Amino acid sequence: MTVGSAAPRTTRPRNRRALIVSAGTELFFDRGYDKVGVSDIAEAVGIGPSALYRHFAGKQALLREVLTSALVPFRATIETLDLTDRTTGLPQLAVLALEHRRLGVLWQREARHVAPSDFTDLRVELSGIGQLLASRLRHARPDLSPAAADLLAWSILGVLMSTSFHRLDLPMPEYTALLTDLIGTVVDTPLPRLPDPGPPAPGPPGLVPHSRREAMLTQAVRMFARDGYTGVGIEDIGAAVGIAGASLYNHFDTKAELLVTALRRGTAVLSMELTTIYGTATDPAAALTRLVASYVGFSRRHHDLIDLMITELGHLPDNERHDARQAQHDYVSEWAHLLRAARPELGPTAARIRVHAALAVANDTARTPHLRHNPATEPAARTLCLRLLGIPDSL
């Protein structure tokens, strides 16, 4: 081969690190952290794994960068946000949510996979964003107590991130207008001067079930929610109930069966309550009012189970995962059906988007410890959910 016939050398793109972050963002969102390898990310960028390691020490470091870079535009937007200028400020938040629709799933489902010190740093950053938004709210609404502004700030973040948990779509102007309306609804929600809950008071320890099987299931739910399904072993669960881990197999065939059993129970409870409400409510608005109260209470009492419904479906066996996702889809559909019956002017997509926003507020206020420990949060969350649905709050 002559020198003149040699293939031209390729030039390393200057934005390769950004390309890697973009590919990691998409793959972690679509498949889940546990099901994505470094080779998958490298292939998506068109490089070898060794080239990826020039930029990141490993997959865990890449996830940290994905999450950190996703939070940057939220802080930047909120730092300059003026909620006294609603015509500009509210649409800014709506556009932000639509431009970064993956953040909700990446934060709530995948963040626990980063190193513990990184996770602490990320939580501090998100908390800072929440505090910054609360200060913007108090500037626009001086009537708000610090605790009320904090609750509204986290509720707004819940509405923004709710877009991450579905693939519903509308033309951009229409979607922006709808989200702007939902954010404005939260901003305008009248709340009493909520007391500062102070440090969380230790709750009663509760009773341990007599059944060894039930005790194992109870501990597994708590531990899966705290450490993630993959972060908990059979021996860990056994130790929590005072037995050898192998004894668990006398009650459950696999660790996955614990997760399947817990999620089936949660779905069954929600389905039975829905059936009861359908059979006893007098009209769709009354049914929704009762459904909101029921779900907000359920999410508060069983926040660990709600956590599993959001974060751990990917670890179910294929058939169980399909059934669980279908059950969630059907549950949302019943809310949307009642909402459209109560408000016939709403289109099907807009109704479902409103339902997802309301459910996100219920879930996030229950899963955020300092909100959950404040007894004033539950009635406030009911009010917020009903207003997001556009149903008069008669509670």
Short mmCIF file of C-alpha atoms in Angstrom, two decimals:
data_model
loop_
_atom_site.label_atom_id
_atom_site.label_comp_id
_atom_site.label_asym_id
_atom_site.label_seq_id
_atom_site.Cartn_x
_atom_site.Cartn_y
_atom_site.Cartn_z
CA MET A 1 0.00 0.00 0.00
CA THR A 2 1.33 3.44 -0.91
CA VAL A 3 1.24 6.34 1.46
CA GLY A 4 -1.18 8.16 -0.79
CA SER A 5 -3.77 5.33 -0.51
CA ALA A 6 -3.83 5.19 3.29
CA ALA A 7 -7.23 5.76 4.96
CA PRO A 8 -7.61 9.25 6.44
CA ARG A 9 -7.26 9.49 10.22
CA THR A 10 -10.42 10.25 12.06
CA THR A 11 -10.49 13.25 14.34
CA ARG A 12 -11.75 12.85 17.89
CA PRO A 13 -14.84 15.07 18.27
CA ARG A 14 -14.32 17.86 20.74
CA ASN A 15 -17.71 17.16 22.32
CA ARG A 16 -17.13 13.45 22.89
CA ARG A 17 -17.70 13.77 26.65
CA ALA A 18 -21.03 15.48 26.00
CA LEU A 19 -21.95 12.74 23.51
CA ILE A 20 -21.18 10.09 26.12
CA VAL A 21 -23.35 11.88 28.70
CA SER A 22 -26.18 12.17 26.18
CA ALA A 23 -25.99 8.46 25.30
CA GLY A 24 -25.84 7.50 28.99
CA THR A 25 -28.86 9.68 29.73
CA GLU A 26 -30.94 8.00 27.04
CA LEU A 27 -29.88 4.44 27.84
CA PHE A 28 -30.24 4.78 31.63
CA PHE A 29 -33.71 6.26 31.08
CA ASP A 30 -34.87 3.64 28.58
CA ARG A 31 -33.37 0.46 30.08
CA GLY A 32 -32.40 1.26 33.67
CA TYR A 33 -28.90 1.52 35.10
CA ASP A 34 -28.59 -2.17 35.96
CA LYS A 35 -29.34 -3.23 32.38
CA VAL A 36 -26.87 -0.91 30.66
CA GLY A 37 -23.20 -1.78 30.25
CA VAL A 38 -20.25 0.43 29.44
CA SER A 39 -20.02 -1.34 26.07
CA ASP A 40 -23.64 -0.35 25.31
CA ILE A 41 -22.87 3.31 25.94
CA ALA A 42 -19.63 3.17 23.97
CA GLU A 43 -21.40 1.52 21.04
CA ALA A 44 -24.10 4.22 21.06
CA VAL A 45 -21.38 6.87 20.72
CA GLY A 46 -19.41 4.87 18.14
CA ILE A 47 -16.30 4.38 20.26
CA GLY A 48 -14.62 1.57 22.13
CA PRO A 49 -14.99 1.14 25.89
CA SER A 50 -11.38 2.22 26.42
CA ALA A 51 -12.19 5.60 24.86
CA LEU A 52 -15.10 6.03 27.28
CA TYR A 53 -12.79 5.37 30.23
CA ARG A 54 -10.67 8.34 29.18
CA HIS A 55 -13.60 10.53 30.24
CA PHE A 56 -15.22 8.56 33.08
CA ALA A 57 -13.83 6.10 35.61
CA GLY A 58 -16.83 3.85 35.05
CA LYS A 59 -20.59 3.62 34.65
CA GLN A 60 -21.22 4.91 38.15
CA ALA A 61 -19.19 8.06 37.51
CA LEU A 62 -21.08 8.59 34.25
CA LEU A 63 -24.43 8.33 36.05
CA ARG A 64 -23.28 10.99 38.49
CA GLU A 65 -22.44 13.29 35.59
CA VAL A 66 -25.78 12.55 33.91
CA LEU A 67 -27.65 13.57 37.06
CA THR A 68 -25.46 16.55 37.87
CA SER A 69 -25.71 17.98 34.37
CA ALA A 70 -29.50 17.48 34.39
CA LEU A 71 -29.87 19.54 37.57
CA VAL A 72 -27.80 22.45 36.25
CA PRO A 73 -30.52 23.98 34.02
CA PHE A 74 -33.07 23.70 36.84
CA ARG A 75 -30.89 25.71 39.21
CA ALA A 76 -29.99 28.20 36.50
CA THR A 77 -33.65 28.80 35.60
CA ILE A 78 -34.88 29.07 39.18
CA GLU A 79 -32.04 31.41 40.19
CA THR A 80 -33.40 34.05 37.81
CA LEU A 81 -37.07 33.11 38.12
CA ASP A 82 -39.54 35.89 38.89
CA LEU A 83 -42.89 34.44 39.89
CA THR A 84 -44.35 37.92 40.26
CA ASP A 85 -44.21 38.04 36.44
CA ARG A 86 -46.48 35.08 35.78
CA THR A 87 -46.63 35.51 32.01
CA THR A 88 -42.89 34.90 31.81
CA GLY A 89 -41.99 32.93 34.92
CA LEU A 90 -44.54 30.12 34.72
CA PRO A 91 -43.91 29.26 31.04
CA GLN A 92 -40.17 29.19 31.80
CA LEU A 93 -40.76 26.34 34.24
CA ALA A 94 -43.07 24.54 31.78
CA VAL A 95 -40.51 24.70 28.98
CA LEU A 96 -37.79 23.56 31.38
CA ALA A 97 -39.80 20.44 32.25
CA LEU A 98 -40.47 19.55 28.61
CA GLU A 99 -36.85 20.08 27.59
CA HIS A 100 -35.62 17.80 30.39
CA ARG A 101 -38.33 15.14 30.55
CA ARG A 102 -35.93 12.37 31.57
CA LEU A 103 -34.86 13.92 34.86
CA GLY A 104 -37.74 12.60 36.99
CA VAL A 105 -37.08 8.96 36.14
CA LEU A 106 -33.31 9.35 36.31
CA TRP A 107 -33.47 10.94 39.75
CA GLN A 108 -36.19 8.86 41.35
CA ARG A 109 -35.28 5.49 39.82
CA GLU A 110 -31.54 5.58 39.16
CA ALA A 111 -29.86 8.06 41.55
CA ARG A 112 -29.38 5.49 44.29
CA HIS A 113 -26.83 3.71 42.07
CA VAL A 114 -24.20 6.45 42.41
CA ALA A 115 -21.57 6.28 45.16
CA PRO A 116 -22.99 7.15 48.61
CA SER A 117 -20.99 10.38 48.87
CA ASP A 118 -22.15 11.44 45.41
CA PHE A 119 -25.74 10.63 46.30
CA THR A 120 -25.45 12.85 49.36
CA ASP A 121 -24.08 15.67 47.22
CA LEU A 122 -26.89 15.26 44.69
CA ARG A 123 -29.53 15.32 47.43
CA VAL A 124 -28.01 18.49 48.83
CA GLU A 125 -28.13 20.07 45.37
CA LEU A 126 -31.77 19.06 44.81
CA SER A 127 -32.67 20.29 48.28
CA GLY A 128 -30.99 23.58 47.47
CA ILE A 129 -33.06 23.88 44.29
CA GLY A 130 -36.20 23.25 46.33
CA GLN A 131 -35.22 25.91 48.87
CA LEU A 132 -34.44 28.37 46.09
CA LEU A 133 -37.84 27.79 44.51
CA ALA A 134 -39.51 28.22 47.91
CA SER A 135 -37.80 31.60 48.30
CA ARG A 136 -39.12 32.65 44.87
CA LEU A 137 -42.60 31.61 45.97
CA ARG A 138 -42.42 33.64 49.17
CA HIS A 139 -41.32 36.66 47.18
CA ALA A 140 -44.41 36.30 44.98
CA ARG A 141 -46.68 35.30 47.89
CA PRO A 142 -45.59 36.98 51.14
CA ASP A 143 -48.56 35.35 52.89
CA LEU A 144 -46.88 31.94 52.76
CA SER A 145 -45.17 30.55 55.83
CA PRO A 146 -41.79 28.90 55.22
CA ALA A 147 -43.35 25.45 55.59
CA ALA A 148 -46.18 26.26 53.14
CA ALA A 149 -43.75 27.69 50.58
CA ASP A 150 -41.58 24.59 50.96
CA LEU A 151 -44.56 22.30 50.33
CA LEU A 152 -45.62 24.27 47.26
CA ALA A 153 -42.05 24.29 45.93
CA TRP A 154 -41.74 20.50 46.14
CA SER A 155 -45.21 20.15 44.63
CA ILE A 156 -44.16 22.29 41.66
CA LEU A 157 -41.08 20.10 41.20
CA GLY A 158 -43.37 17.06 41.33
CA VAL A 159 -45.56 18.51 38.57
CA LEU A 160 -42.48 19.30 36.47
CA MET A 161 -41.02 15.82 36.88
CA SER A 162 -44.35 14.06 36.32
CA THR A 163 -43.76 14.49 32.58
CA SER A 164 -40.92 11.96 32.91
CA PHE A 165 -43.20 9.09 33.90
CA HIS A 166 -45.35 8.89 30.79
CA ARG A 167 -44.99 9.28 27.04
CA LEU A 168 -48.08 11.39 26.54
CA ASP A 169 -47.57 14.23 24.12
CA LEU A 170 -49.29 17.34 22.84
CA PRO A 171 -48.24 20.03 20.35
CA MET A 172 -45.58 22.12 22.13
CA PRO A 173 -47.68 25.31 22.49
CA GLU A 174 -50.60 23.31 23.91
CA TYR A 175 -48.40 21.26 26.24
CA THR A 176 -46.57 24.36 27.48
CA ALA A 177 -49.89 26.08 28.16
CA LEU A 178 -51.22 23.08 30.09
CA LEU A 179 -48.11 22.77 32.25
CA THR A 180 -48.09 26.51 32.80
CA ASP A 181 -51.68 26.25 34.05
CA LEU A 182 -50.79 23.35 36.36
CA ILE A 183 -47.80 25.18 37.81
CA GLY A 184 -49.90 28.30 38.29
CA THR A 185 -52.52 26.21 40.07
CA VAL A 186 -49.92 25.09 42.62
CA VAL A 187 -48.56 28.62 43.03
CA ASP A 188 -52.06 29.96 43.73
CA THR A 189 -53.25 27.19 46.05
CA PRO A 190 -54.36 28.71 49.35
CA LEU A 191 -52.79 26.96 52.30
CA PRO A 192 -53.06 27.62 56.02
CA ARG A 193 -49.93 28.82 57.76
CA LEU A 194 -48.41 25.36 58.05
CA PRO A 195 -46.39 24.83 61.20
CA ASP A 196 -42.72 24.01 60.91
CA PRO A 197 -42.62 20.30 61.77
CA GLY A 198 -39.18 20.55 63.34
CA PRO A 199 -37.04 17.39 63.63
CA PRO A 200 -39.00 14.23 62.75
CA ALA A 201 -40.39 12.65 65.89
CA PRO A 202 -39.70 8.91 66.10
CA GLY A 203 -42.88 7.06 65.35
CA PRO A 204 -44.08 4.00 67.19
CA PRO A 205 -42.03 0.93 66.23
CA GLY A 206 -45.13 -1.03 65.33
CA LEU A 207 -45.74 -4.69 65.92
CA VAL A 208 -43.89 -7.56 64.29
CA PRO A 209 -46.20 -9.98 62.46
CA HIS A 210 -46.50 -13.40 64.07
CA SER A 211 -46.04 -15.06 60.68
CA ARG A 212 -42.38 -15.41 59.72
CA ARG A 213 -43.40 -15.01 56.09
CA GLU A 214 -45.14 -11.69 56.79
CA ALA A 215 -42.21 -10.44 58.86
CA MET A 216 -39.85 -11.20 55.98
CA LEU A 217 -42.09 -9.44 53.49
CA THR A 218 -42.41 -6.37 55.71
CA GLN A 219 -38.64 -6.08 56.13
CA ALA A 220 -37.99 -6.70 52.44
CA VAL A 221 -40.26 -3.85 51.41
CA ARG A 222 -38.51 -1.45 53.79
CA MET A 223 -35.05 -2.55 52.71
CA PHE A 224 -35.78 -2.57 48.97
CA ALA A 225 -37.13 0.97 49.28
CA ARG A 226 -34.14 2.18 51.28
CA ASP A 227 -31.28 0.42 49.47
CA GLY A 228 -32.75 -0.65 46.15
CA TYR A 229 -33.65 -4.20 45.13
CA THR A 230 -30.16 -5.02 43.89
CA GLY A 231 -28.59 -3.58 47.05
CA VAL A 232 -30.35 -6.07 49.35
CA GLY A 233 -29.39 -9.72 49.66
CA ILE A 234 -31.21 -12.69 51.10
CA GLU A 235 -28.83 -12.70 54.08
CA ASP A 236 -29.65 -9.04 54.76
CA ILE A 237 -33.37 -9.79 54.93
CA GLY A 238 -32.81 -12.83 57.11
CA ALA A 239 -30.63 -10.89 59.52
CA ALA A 240 -33.32 -8.20 59.82
CA VAL A 241 -35.82 -10.77 61.12
CA GLY A 242 -33.28 -12.78 63.12
CA ILE A 243 -32.93 -15.88 60.96
CA ALA A 244 -30.43 -17.30 58.49
CA GLY A 245 -30.94 -15.97 54.98
CA ALA A 246 -31.40 -19.46 53.54
CA SER A 247 -34.47 -19.91 55.74
CA LEU A 248 -36.25 -17.40 53.51
CA TYR A 249 -36.54 -20.12 50.88
CA ASN A 250 -38.94 -21.96 53.17
CA HIS A 251 -41.42 -19.16 52.42
CA PHE A 252 -40.40 -17.62 49.08
CA ASP A 253 -38.85 -19.39 46.12
CA THR A 254 -36.69 -16.41 45.15
CA LYS A 255 -35.86 -12.88 46.23
CA ALA A 256 -37.88 -11.69 43.24
CA GLU A 257 -40.97 -13.38 44.68
CA LEU A 258 -40.80 -10.99 47.64
CA LEU A 259 -40.96 -8.04 45.26
CA VAL A 260 -43.74 -9.64 43.21
CA THR A 261 -45.82 -10.34 46.33
CA ALA A 262 -45.43 -6.82 47.69
CA LEU A 263 -46.36 -5.12 44.43
CA ARG A 264 -49.34 -7.42 43.84
CA ARG A 265 -50.68 -6.53 47.27
CA GLY A 266 -50.32 -2.82 46.65
CA THR A 267 -52.11 -3.10 43.34
CA ALA A 268 -54.89 -5.17 44.91
CA VAL A 269 -55.49 -2.63 47.70
CA LEU A 270 -55.73 0.26 45.23
CA SER A 271 -58.02 -1.76 42.95
CA MET A 272 -60.36 -2.73 45.78
CA GLU A 273 -60.61 0.87 46.99
CA LEU A 274 -61.36 1.99 43.44
CA THR A 275 -64.09 -0.63 43.16
CA THR A 276 -65.62 0.50 46.46
CA ILE A 277 -65.61 4.14 45.38
CA TYR A 278 -67.22 3.32 42.04
CA GLY A 279 -69.93 1.39 43.82
CA THR A 280 -70.80 4.03 46.38
CA ALA A 281 -70.03 7.50 44.92
CA THR A 282 -72.93 9.60 43.67
CA ASP A 283 -71.20 11.37 40.79
CA PRO A 284 -67.74 11.51 39.11
CA ALA A 285 -66.54 14.59 41.02
CA ALA A 286 -67.49 12.99 44.34
CA ALA A 287 -65.72 9.79 43.27
CA LEU A 288 -62.55 11.71 42.42
CA THR A 289 -62.65 13.55 45.73
CA ARG A 290 -62.80 10.27 47.59
CA LEU A 291 -60.19 8.69 45.31
CA VAL A 292 -57.74 11.52 45.95
CA ALA A 293 -58.23 11.24 49.72
CA SER A 294 -57.79 7.48 49.55
CA TYR A 295 -54.64 7.61 47.44
CA VAL A 296 -52.98 10.41 49.40
CA GLY A 297 -53.59 8.46 52.59
CA PHE A 298 -52.34 5.21 51.05
CA SER A 299 -49.17 6.83 49.71
CA ARG A 300 -48.42 8.33 53.12
CA ARG A 301 -49.03 5.09 55.04
CA HIS A 302 -47.24 2.90 52.48
CA HIS A 303 -44.57 5.21 51.11
CA ASP A 304 -42.06 2.37 50.89
CA LEU A 305 -44.43 0.42 48.67
CA ILE A 306 -45.04 3.50 46.50
CA ASP A 307 -41.28 3.76 46.18
CA LEU A 308 -41.10 0.19 44.86
CA MET A 309 -43.93 0.82 42.40
CA ILE A 310 -41.92 3.71 40.96
CA THR A 311 -38.37 2.41 41.13
CA GLU A 312 -38.24 -1.37 41.02
CA LEU A 313 -40.60 -2.66 38.32
CA GLY A 314 -37.62 -3.34 36.08
CA HIS A 315 -36.51 -6.14 38.42
CA LEU A 316 -39.72 -8.13 38.09
CA PRO A 317 -39.87 -11.20 35.85
CA ASP A 318 -41.06 -10.30 32.36
CA ASN A 319 -44.67 -11.43 32.75
CA GLU A 320 -45.01 -9.82 36.18
CA ARG A 321 -43.46 -6.59 34.94
CA HIS A 322 -45.94 -6.44 32.08
CA ASP A 323 -48.86 -7.10 34.43
CA ALA A 324 -47.67 -4.47 36.95
CA ARG A 325 -47.26 -1.82 34.29
CA GLN A 326 -50.62 -2.66 32.80
CA ALA A 327 -52.22 -2.39 36.24
CA GLN A 328 -50.68 1.05 36.72
CA HIS A 329 -51.85 2.14 33.27
CA ASP A 330 -55.37 0.89 34.01
CA TYR A 331 -55.42 2.68 37.37
CA VAL A 332 -54.48 5.99 35.76
CA SER A 333 -57.11 5.34 33.09
CA GLU A 334 -59.82 5.08 35.74
CA TRP A 335 -58.78 8.44 37.20
CA ALA A 336 -58.79 9.96 33.72
CA HIS A 337 -62.21 8.44 32.97
CA LEU A 338 -63.70 9.97 36.11
CA LEU A 339 -62.01 13.29 35.40
CA ARG A 340 -63.42 13.49 31.88
CA ALA A 341 -66.84 12.52 33.17
CA ALA A 342 -66.62 15.37 35.68
CA ARG A 343 -65.03 17.76 33.18
CA PRO A 344 -66.19 16.80 29.65
CA GLU A 345 -64.30 19.73 28.11
CA LEU A 346 -60.97 17.99 28.72
CA GLY A 347 -59.41 15.92 25.96
CA PRO A 348 -58.14 12.42 26.81
CA THR A 349 -54.44 13.33 26.72
CA ALA A 350 -54.84 16.50 28.77
CA ALA A 351 -56.88 14.58 31.35
CA ARG A 352 -54.18 11.92 31.75
CA ILE A 353 -51.45 14.56 32.04
CA ARG A 354 -53.43 16.21 34.86
CA VAL A 355 -53.86 12.86 36.59
CA HIS A 356 -50.13 12.13 36.38
CA ALA A 357 -49.38 15.55 37.86
CA ALA A 358 -51.76 14.96 40.78
CA LEU A 359 -50.38 11.48 41.46
CA ALA A 360 -46.82 12.86 41.36
CA VAL A 361 -47.69 15.42 44.04
CA ALA A 362 -49.24 12.70 46.21
CA ASN A 363 -46.26 10.39 45.72
CA ASP A 364 -43.55 12.99 46.17
CA THR A 365 -45.01 14.54 49.31
CA ALA A 366 -45.28 11.04 50.79
CA ARG A 367 -41.76 9.97 49.77
CA THR A 368 -40.03 13.16 50.93
CA PRO A 369 -39.30 12.54 54.64
CA HIS A 370 -39.57 16.09 55.98
CA LEU A 371 -42.92 16.54 54.23
CA ARG A 372 -44.26 13.14 55.26
CA HIS A 373 -43.46 13.80 58.93
CA ASN A 374 -45.47 17.03 58.94
CA PRO A 375 -49.08 16.11 59.83
CA ALA A 376 -50.33 19.17 57.92
CA THR A 377 -48.99 17.77 54.64
CA GLU A 378 -51.72 15.18 54.04
CA PRO A 379 -54.73 17.56 53.94
CA ALA A 380 -52.66 20.07 51.96
CA ALA A 381 -51.70 17.37 49.45
CA ARG A 382 -55.38 16.46 49.02
CA THR A 383 -56.18 20.08 48.25
CA LEU A 384 -53.32 20.35 45.76
CA CYS A 385 -54.32 17.16 43.94
CA LEU A 386 -57.95 18.20 43.61
CA ARG A 387 -56.99 21.64 42.31
CA LEU A 388 -54.64 20.10 39.75
CA LEU A 389 -57.56 18.00 38.54
CA GLY A 390 -59.84 21.04 38.55
CA ILE A 391 -62.25 19.51 41.05
CA PRO A 392 -63.65 21.79 43.80
CA ASP A 393 -62.09 21.03 47.15
CA SER A 394 -64.98 20.27 49.46
CA LEU A 395 -62.89 18.65 52.19
#
